PDB file of C-alpha atoms in Angstrom:
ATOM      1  CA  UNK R1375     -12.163 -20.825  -5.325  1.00 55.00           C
ATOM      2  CA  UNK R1376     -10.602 -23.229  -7.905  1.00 57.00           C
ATOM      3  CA  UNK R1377      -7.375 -22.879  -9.095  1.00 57.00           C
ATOM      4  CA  UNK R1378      -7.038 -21.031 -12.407  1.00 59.00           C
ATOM      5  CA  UNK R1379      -5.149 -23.577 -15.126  1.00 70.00           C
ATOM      6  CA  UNK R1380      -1.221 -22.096 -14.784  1.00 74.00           C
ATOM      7  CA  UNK R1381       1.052 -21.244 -17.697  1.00 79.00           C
ATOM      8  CA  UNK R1382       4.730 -19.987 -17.566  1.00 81.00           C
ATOM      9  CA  UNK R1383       3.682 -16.894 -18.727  1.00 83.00           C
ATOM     10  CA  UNK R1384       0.765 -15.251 -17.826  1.00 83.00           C
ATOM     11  CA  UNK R1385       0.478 -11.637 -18.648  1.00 83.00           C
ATOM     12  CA  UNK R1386      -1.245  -9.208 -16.144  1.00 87.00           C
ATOM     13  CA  UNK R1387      -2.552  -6.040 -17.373  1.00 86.00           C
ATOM     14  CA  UNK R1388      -0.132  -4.041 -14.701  1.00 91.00           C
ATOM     15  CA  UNK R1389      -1.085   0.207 -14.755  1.00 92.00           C
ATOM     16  CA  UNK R1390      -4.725   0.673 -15.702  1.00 90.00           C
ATOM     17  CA  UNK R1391      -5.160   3.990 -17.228  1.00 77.00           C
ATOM     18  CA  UNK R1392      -8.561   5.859 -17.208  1.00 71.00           C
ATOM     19  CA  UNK R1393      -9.971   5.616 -20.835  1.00 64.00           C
ATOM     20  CA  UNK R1394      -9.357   9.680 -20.829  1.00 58.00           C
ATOM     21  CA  UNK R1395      -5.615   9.416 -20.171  1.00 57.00           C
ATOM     22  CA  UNK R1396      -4.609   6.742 -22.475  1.00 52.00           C
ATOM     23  CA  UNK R1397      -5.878   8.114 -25.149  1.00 50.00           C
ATOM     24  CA  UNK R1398      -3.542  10.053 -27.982  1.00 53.00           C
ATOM     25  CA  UNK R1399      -3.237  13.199 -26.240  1.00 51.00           C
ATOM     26  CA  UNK R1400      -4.289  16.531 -27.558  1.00 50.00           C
ATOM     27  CA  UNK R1401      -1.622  18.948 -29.409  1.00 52.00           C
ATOM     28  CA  UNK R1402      -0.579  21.116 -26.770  1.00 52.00           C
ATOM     29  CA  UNK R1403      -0.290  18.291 -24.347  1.00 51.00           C
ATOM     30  CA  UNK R1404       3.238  17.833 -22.781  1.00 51.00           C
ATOM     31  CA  UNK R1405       4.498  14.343 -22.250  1.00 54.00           C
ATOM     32  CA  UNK R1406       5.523  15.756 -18.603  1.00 55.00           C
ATOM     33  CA  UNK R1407       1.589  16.453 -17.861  1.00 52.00           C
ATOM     34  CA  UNK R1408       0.879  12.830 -18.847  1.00 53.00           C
ATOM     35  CA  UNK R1409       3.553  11.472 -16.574  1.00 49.00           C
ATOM     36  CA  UNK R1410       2.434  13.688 -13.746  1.00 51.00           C
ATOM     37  CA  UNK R1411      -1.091  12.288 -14.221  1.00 61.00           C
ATOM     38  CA  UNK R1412       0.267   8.817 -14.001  1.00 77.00           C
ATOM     39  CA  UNK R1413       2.109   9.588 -10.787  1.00 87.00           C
ATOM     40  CA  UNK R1414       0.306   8.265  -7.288  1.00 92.00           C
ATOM     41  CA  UNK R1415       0.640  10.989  -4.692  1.00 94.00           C
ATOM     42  CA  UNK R1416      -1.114  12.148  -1.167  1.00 96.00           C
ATOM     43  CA  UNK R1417      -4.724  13.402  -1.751  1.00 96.00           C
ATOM     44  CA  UNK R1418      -5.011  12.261  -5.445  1.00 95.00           C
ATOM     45  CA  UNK R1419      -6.725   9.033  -6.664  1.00 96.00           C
ATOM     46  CA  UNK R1420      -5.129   5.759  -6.506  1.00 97.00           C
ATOM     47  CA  UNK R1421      -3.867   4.242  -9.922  1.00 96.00           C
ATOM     48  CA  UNK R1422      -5.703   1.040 -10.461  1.00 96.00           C
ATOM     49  CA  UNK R1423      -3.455  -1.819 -11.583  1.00 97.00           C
ATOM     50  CA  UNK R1424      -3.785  -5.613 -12.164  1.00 97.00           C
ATOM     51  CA  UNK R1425      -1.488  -7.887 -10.864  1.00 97.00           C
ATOM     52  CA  UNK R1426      -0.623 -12.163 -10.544  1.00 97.00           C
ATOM     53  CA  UNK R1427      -0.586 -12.684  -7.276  1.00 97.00           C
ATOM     54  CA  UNK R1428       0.226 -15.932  -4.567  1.00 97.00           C
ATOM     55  CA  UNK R1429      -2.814 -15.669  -2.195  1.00 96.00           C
ATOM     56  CA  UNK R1430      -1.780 -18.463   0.736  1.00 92.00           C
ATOM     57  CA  UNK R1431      -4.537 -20.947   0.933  1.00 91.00           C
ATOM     58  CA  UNK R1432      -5.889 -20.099  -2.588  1.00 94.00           C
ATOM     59  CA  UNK R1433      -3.018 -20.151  -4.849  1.00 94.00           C
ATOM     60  CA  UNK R1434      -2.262 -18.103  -7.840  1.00 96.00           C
ATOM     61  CA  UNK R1435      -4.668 -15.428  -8.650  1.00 95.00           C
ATOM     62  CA  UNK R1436      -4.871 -12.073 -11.058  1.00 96.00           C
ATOM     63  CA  UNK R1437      -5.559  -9.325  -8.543  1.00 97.00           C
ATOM     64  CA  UNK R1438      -7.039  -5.769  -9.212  1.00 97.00           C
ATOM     65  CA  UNK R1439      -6.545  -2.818  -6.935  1.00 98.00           C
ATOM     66  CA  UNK R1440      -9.932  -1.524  -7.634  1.00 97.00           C
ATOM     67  CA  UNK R1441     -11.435  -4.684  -6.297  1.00 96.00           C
ATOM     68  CA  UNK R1442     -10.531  -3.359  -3.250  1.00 97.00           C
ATOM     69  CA  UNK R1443     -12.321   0.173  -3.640  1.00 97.00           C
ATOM     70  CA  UNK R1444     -14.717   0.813  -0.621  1.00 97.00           C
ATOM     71  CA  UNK R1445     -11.700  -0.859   1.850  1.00 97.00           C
ATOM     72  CA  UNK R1446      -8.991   0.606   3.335  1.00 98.00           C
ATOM     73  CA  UNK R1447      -6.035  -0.869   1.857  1.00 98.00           C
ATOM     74  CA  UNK R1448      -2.630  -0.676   2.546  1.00 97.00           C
ATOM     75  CA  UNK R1449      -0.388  -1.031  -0.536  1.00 97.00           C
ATOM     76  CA  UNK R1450       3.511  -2.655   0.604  1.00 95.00           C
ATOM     77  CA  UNK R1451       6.060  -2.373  -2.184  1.00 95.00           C
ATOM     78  CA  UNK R1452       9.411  -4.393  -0.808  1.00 93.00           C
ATOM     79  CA  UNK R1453      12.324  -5.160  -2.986  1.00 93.00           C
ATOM     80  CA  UNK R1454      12.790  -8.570  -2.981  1.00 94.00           C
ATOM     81  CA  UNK R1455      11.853 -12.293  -1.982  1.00 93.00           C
ATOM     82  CA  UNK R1456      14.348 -14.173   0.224  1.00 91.00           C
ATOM     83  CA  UNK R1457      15.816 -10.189   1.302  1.00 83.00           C
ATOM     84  CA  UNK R1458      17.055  -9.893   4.865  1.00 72.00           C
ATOM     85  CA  UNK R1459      15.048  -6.869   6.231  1.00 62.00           C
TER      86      UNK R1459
ATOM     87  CA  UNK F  90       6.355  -8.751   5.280  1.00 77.00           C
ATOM     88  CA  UNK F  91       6.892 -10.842   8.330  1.00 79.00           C
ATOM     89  CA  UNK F  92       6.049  -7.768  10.989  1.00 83.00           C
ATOM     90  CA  UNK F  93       2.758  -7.302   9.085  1.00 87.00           C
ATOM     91  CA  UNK F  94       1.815 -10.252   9.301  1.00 87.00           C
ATOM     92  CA  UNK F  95       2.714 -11.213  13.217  1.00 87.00           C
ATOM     93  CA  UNK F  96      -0.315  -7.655  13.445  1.00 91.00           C
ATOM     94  CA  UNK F  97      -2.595  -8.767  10.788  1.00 92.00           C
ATOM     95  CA  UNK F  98      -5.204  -9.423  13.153  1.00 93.00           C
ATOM     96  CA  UNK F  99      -5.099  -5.779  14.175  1.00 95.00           C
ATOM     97  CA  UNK F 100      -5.056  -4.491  10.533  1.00 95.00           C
ATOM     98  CA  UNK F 101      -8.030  -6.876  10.389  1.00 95.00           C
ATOM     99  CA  UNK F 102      -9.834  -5.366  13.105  1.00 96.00           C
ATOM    100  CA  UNK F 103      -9.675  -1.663  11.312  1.00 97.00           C
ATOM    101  CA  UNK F 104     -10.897  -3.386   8.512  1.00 97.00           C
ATOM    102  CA  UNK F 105      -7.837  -3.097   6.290  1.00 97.00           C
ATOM    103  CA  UNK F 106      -7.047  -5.093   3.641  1.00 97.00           C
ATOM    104  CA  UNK F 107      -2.782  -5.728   2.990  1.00 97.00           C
ATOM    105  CA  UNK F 108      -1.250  -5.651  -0.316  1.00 97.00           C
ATOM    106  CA  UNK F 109       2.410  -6.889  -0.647  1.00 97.00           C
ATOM    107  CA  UNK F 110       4.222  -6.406  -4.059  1.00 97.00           C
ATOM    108  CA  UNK F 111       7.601  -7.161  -5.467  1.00 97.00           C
ATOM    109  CA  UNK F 112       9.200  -7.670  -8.937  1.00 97.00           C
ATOM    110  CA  UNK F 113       9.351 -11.192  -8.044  1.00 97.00           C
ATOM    111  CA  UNK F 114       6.648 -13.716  -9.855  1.00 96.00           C
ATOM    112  CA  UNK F 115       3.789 -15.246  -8.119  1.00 96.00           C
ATOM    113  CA  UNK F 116       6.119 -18.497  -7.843  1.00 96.00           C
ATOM    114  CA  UNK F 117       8.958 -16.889  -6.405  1.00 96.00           C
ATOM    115  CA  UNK F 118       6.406 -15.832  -3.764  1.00 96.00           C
ATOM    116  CA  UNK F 119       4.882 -19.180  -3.315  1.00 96.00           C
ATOM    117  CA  UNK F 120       8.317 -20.841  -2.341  1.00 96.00           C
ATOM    118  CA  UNK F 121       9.101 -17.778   0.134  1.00 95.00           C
ATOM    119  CA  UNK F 122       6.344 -18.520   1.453  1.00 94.00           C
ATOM    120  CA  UNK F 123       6.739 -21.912   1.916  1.00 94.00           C
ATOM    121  CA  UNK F 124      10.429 -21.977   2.579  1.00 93.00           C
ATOM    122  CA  UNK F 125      10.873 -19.100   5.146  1.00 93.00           C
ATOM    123  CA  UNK F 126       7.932 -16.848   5.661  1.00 92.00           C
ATOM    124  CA  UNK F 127       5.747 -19.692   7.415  1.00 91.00           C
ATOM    125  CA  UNK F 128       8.409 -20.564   9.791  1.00 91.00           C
ATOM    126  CA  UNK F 129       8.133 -16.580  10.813  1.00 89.00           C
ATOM    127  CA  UNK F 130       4.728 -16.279  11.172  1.00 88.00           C
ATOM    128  CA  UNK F 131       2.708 -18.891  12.269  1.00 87.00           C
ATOM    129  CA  UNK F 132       0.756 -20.085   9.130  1.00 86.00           C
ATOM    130  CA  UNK F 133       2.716 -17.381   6.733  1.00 88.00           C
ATOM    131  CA  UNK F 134       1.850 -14.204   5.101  1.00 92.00           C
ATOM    132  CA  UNK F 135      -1.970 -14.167   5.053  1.00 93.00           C
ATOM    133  CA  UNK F 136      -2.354 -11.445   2.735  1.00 95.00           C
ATOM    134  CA  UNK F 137      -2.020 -11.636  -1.258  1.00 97.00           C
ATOM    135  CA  UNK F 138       1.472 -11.355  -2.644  1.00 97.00           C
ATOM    136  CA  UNK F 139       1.356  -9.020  -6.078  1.00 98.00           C
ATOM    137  CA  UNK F 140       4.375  -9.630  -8.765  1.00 97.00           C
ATOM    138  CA  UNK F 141       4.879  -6.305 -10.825  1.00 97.00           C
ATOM    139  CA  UNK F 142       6.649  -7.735 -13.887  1.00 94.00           C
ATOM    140  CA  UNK F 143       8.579  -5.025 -15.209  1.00 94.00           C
ATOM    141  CA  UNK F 144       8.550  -2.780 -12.019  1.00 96.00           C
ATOM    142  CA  UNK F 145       5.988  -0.486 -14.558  1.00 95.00           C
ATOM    143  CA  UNK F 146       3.357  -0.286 -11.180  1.00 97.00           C
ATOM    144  CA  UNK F 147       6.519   0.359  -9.132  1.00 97.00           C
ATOM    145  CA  UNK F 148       7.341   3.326 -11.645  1.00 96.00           C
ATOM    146  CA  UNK F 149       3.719   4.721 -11.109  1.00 95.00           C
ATOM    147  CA  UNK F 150       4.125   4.796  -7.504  1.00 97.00           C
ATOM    148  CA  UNK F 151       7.185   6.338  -7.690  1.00 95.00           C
ATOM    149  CA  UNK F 152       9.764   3.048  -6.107  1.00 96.00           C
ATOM    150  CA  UNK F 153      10.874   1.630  -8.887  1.00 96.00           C
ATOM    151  CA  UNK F 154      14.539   1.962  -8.744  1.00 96.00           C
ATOM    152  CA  UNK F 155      15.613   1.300 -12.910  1.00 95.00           C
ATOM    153  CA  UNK F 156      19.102   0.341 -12.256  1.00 96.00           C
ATOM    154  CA  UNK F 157      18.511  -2.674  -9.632  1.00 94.00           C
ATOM    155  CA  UNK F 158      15.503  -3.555 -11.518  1.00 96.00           C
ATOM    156  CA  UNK F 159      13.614  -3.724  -8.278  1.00 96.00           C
ATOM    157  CA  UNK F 160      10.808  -1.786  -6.034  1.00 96.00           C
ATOM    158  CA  UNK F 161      12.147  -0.242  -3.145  1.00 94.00           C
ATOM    159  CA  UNK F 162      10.695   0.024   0.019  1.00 93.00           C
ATOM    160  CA  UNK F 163       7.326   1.701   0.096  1.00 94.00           C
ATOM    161  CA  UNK F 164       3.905   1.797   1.899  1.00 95.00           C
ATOM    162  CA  UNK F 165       0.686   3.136   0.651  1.00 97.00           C
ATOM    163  CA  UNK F 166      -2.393   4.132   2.812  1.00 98.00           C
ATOM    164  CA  UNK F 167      -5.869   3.770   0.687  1.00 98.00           C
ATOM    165  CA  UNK F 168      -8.804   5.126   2.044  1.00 98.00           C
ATOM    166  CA  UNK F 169     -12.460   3.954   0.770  1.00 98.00           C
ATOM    167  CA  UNK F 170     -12.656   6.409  -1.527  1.00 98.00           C
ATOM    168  CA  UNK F 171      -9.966   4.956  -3.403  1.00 97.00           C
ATOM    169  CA  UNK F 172      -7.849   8.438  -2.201  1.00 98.00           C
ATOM    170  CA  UNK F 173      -4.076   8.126  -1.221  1.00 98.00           C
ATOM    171  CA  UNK F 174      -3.745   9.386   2.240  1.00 98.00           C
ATOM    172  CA  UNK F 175      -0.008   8.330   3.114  1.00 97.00           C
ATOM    173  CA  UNK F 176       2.823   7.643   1.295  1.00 96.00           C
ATOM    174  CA  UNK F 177       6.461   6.194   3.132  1.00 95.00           C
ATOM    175  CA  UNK F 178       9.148   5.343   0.836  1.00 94.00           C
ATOM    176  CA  UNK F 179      12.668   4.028   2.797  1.00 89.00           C
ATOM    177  CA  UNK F 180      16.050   2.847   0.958  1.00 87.00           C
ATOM    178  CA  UNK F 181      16.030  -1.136   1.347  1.00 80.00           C
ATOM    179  CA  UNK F 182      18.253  -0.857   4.143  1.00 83.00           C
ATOM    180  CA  UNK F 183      16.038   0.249   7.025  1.00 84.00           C
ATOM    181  CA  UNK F 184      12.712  -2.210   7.541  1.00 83.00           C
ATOM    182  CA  UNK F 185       9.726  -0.149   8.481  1.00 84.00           C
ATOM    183  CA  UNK F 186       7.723  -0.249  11.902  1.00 89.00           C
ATOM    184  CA  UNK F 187       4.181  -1.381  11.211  1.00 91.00           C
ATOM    185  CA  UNK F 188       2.857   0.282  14.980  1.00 92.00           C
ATOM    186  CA  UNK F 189       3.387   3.594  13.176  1.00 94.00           C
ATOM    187  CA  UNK F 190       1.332   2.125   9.897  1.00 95.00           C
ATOM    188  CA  UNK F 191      -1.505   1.227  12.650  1.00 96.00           C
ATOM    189  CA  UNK F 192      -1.018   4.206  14.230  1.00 96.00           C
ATOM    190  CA  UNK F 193      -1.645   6.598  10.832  1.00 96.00           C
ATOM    191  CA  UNK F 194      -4.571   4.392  10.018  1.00 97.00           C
ATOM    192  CA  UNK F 195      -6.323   4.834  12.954  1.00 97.00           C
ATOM    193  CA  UNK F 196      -5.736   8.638  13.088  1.00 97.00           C
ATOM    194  CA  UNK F 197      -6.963   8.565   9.520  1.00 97.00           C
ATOM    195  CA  UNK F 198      -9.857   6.584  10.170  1.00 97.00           C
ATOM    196  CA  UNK F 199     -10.354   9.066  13.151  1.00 96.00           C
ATOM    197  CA  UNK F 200     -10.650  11.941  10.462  1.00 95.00           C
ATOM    198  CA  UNK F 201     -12.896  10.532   8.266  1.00 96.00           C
ATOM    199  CA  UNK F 202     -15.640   9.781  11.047  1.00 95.00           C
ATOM    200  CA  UNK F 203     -15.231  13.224  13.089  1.00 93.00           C
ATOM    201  CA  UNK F 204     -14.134  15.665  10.601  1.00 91.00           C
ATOM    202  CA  UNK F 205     -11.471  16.359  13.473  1.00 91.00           C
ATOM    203  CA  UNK F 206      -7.423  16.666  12.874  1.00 92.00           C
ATOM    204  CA  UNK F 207      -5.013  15.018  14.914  1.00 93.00           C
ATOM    205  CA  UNK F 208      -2.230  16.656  16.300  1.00 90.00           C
ATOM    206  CA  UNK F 209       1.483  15.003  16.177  1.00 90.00           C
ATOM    207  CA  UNK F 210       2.044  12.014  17.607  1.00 90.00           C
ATOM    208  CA  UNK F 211      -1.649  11.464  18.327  1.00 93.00           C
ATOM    209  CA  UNK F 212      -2.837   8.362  19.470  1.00 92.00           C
ATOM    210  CA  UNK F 213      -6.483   6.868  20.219  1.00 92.00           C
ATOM    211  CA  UNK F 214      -8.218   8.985  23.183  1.00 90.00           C
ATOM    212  CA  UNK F 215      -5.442  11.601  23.212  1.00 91.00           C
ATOM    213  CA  UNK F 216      -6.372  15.518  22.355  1.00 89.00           C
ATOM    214  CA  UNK F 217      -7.968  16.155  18.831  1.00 91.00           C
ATOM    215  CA  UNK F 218      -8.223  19.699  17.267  1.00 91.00           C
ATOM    216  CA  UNK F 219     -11.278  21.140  15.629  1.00 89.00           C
ATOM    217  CA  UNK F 220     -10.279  23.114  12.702  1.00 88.00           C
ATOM    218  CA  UNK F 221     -11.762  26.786  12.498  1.00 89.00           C
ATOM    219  CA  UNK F 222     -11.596  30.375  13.296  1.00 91.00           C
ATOM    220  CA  UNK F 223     -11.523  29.847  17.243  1.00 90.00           C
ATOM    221  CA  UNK F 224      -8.725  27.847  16.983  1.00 90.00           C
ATOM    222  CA  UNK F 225      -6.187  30.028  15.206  1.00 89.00           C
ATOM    223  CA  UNK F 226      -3.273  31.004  17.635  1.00 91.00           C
ATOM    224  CA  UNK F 227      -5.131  29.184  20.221  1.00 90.00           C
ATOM    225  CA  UNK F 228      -3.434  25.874  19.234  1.00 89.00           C
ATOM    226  CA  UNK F 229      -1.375  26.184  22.277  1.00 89.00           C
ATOM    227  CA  UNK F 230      -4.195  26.262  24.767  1.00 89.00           C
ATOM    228  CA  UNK F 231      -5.304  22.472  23.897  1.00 88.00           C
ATOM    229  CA  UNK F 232      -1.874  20.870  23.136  1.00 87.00           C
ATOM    230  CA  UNK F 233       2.145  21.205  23.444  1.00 86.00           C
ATOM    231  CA  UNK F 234       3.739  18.707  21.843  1.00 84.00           C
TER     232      UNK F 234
END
């Protein structure tokens, strides 16, 4: 795959949110039920998110969850580059 | 990162696709790799390496810590049908083990083709339970921990 032309700054689109959530919600609505629909947890649907990403061997890349739907995936957050653990 | 990657071939081999994300950007990843991952793992990290700007997928996932400005330590399990089966989340100080990430998988993966559950501990070929009527207060019959 060719390398995408690089800038400095590249947005990514980061949390996707389903058409349904993001829009204005209805009265009644608490901001606390919109956060709790945002949250991931056990059992639920994944949140779908777009990324950059450093793929070894094919270089920078914008990568979407959801293009791995059908997989099993296994999602590693880690606090830092260059950290000791 | 590193431990993943020395197992990746048995993560490939349940067909499972890795993920790695930090606050850092794609470059900062690029020169880890370079600089210190590779000499780790023979040939580096082989899996994509995900910079959430902002920590804002961090905060969805609940490890996003605000006031370091960094995610913390935490591990997702996917399964095809885009469901979150397992969810670890450590303080930065403790690394995880990745045999017990291969291990849930494979009980998972277990699940979803037998409709079976797996009892504590469970590895490959040990004891599964069958879920039902017969079983209740029976448990004890087919497995002590």
């Amino acid at each position: 795959m060719p390398e995408l032309k690089e800038g400095c700054v590249k947005p990514a689109r980061g949390p996707i949110v389903p058409a349904a959530e993001s829009a204005v919600p209805a009265a009644g609505v608490t901001s606390s039920q919109e956060v709790r629909k945002m949250t991931a947890r056990v059992g639920k649907e994944a949140i779908d998110f777009e990324a950059n990403a450093f793929i070894a061997g094919v270089g920078f890349q914008p990568v979407k969850l959801s293009d791995y739907k059908g997989k099993w995936i296994v999602l590693c957050f880690y606090p830092g580059d260059f950290t000791f653990v | 990162m590193a431990a993943v990657a020395a197992l990746y071939d048995e993560f490939k081999k349940l067909g499972v696709e890795v993920l790695a994300m930090s606050t850092d950007s794609r470059f900062v990843h690029k020169i880890w790799q370079e600089q210190e991952l590779s000499k780790m793992v023979s040939g580096g990290v082989p899996f994509p390496m995900l910079s959430d700007a902002g920590g804002k997928i961090g905060a969805i996932y609940g490890v996003y810590d605000e006031e370091a400005g960094v995610d913390i330590r935490g591990r997702f399990i996917i399964d095809p049908d885009f469901v979150i089966r397992a969810m670890e989340v450590l303080t930065p100080e403790v690394g995880r083990n990745p045999e017990e990430l291969l291990r849930q998988i494979k009980a998972f993966q277990h699940v979803r083709a037998t409709g079976e559950v797996t009892p504590s501990g469970w590895q490959p070929g040990q004891v599964t339970l069958k879920p039902g009527p017969a079983l209740a207060g029976r448990v004890w019959e087919v497995w002590k921990p």
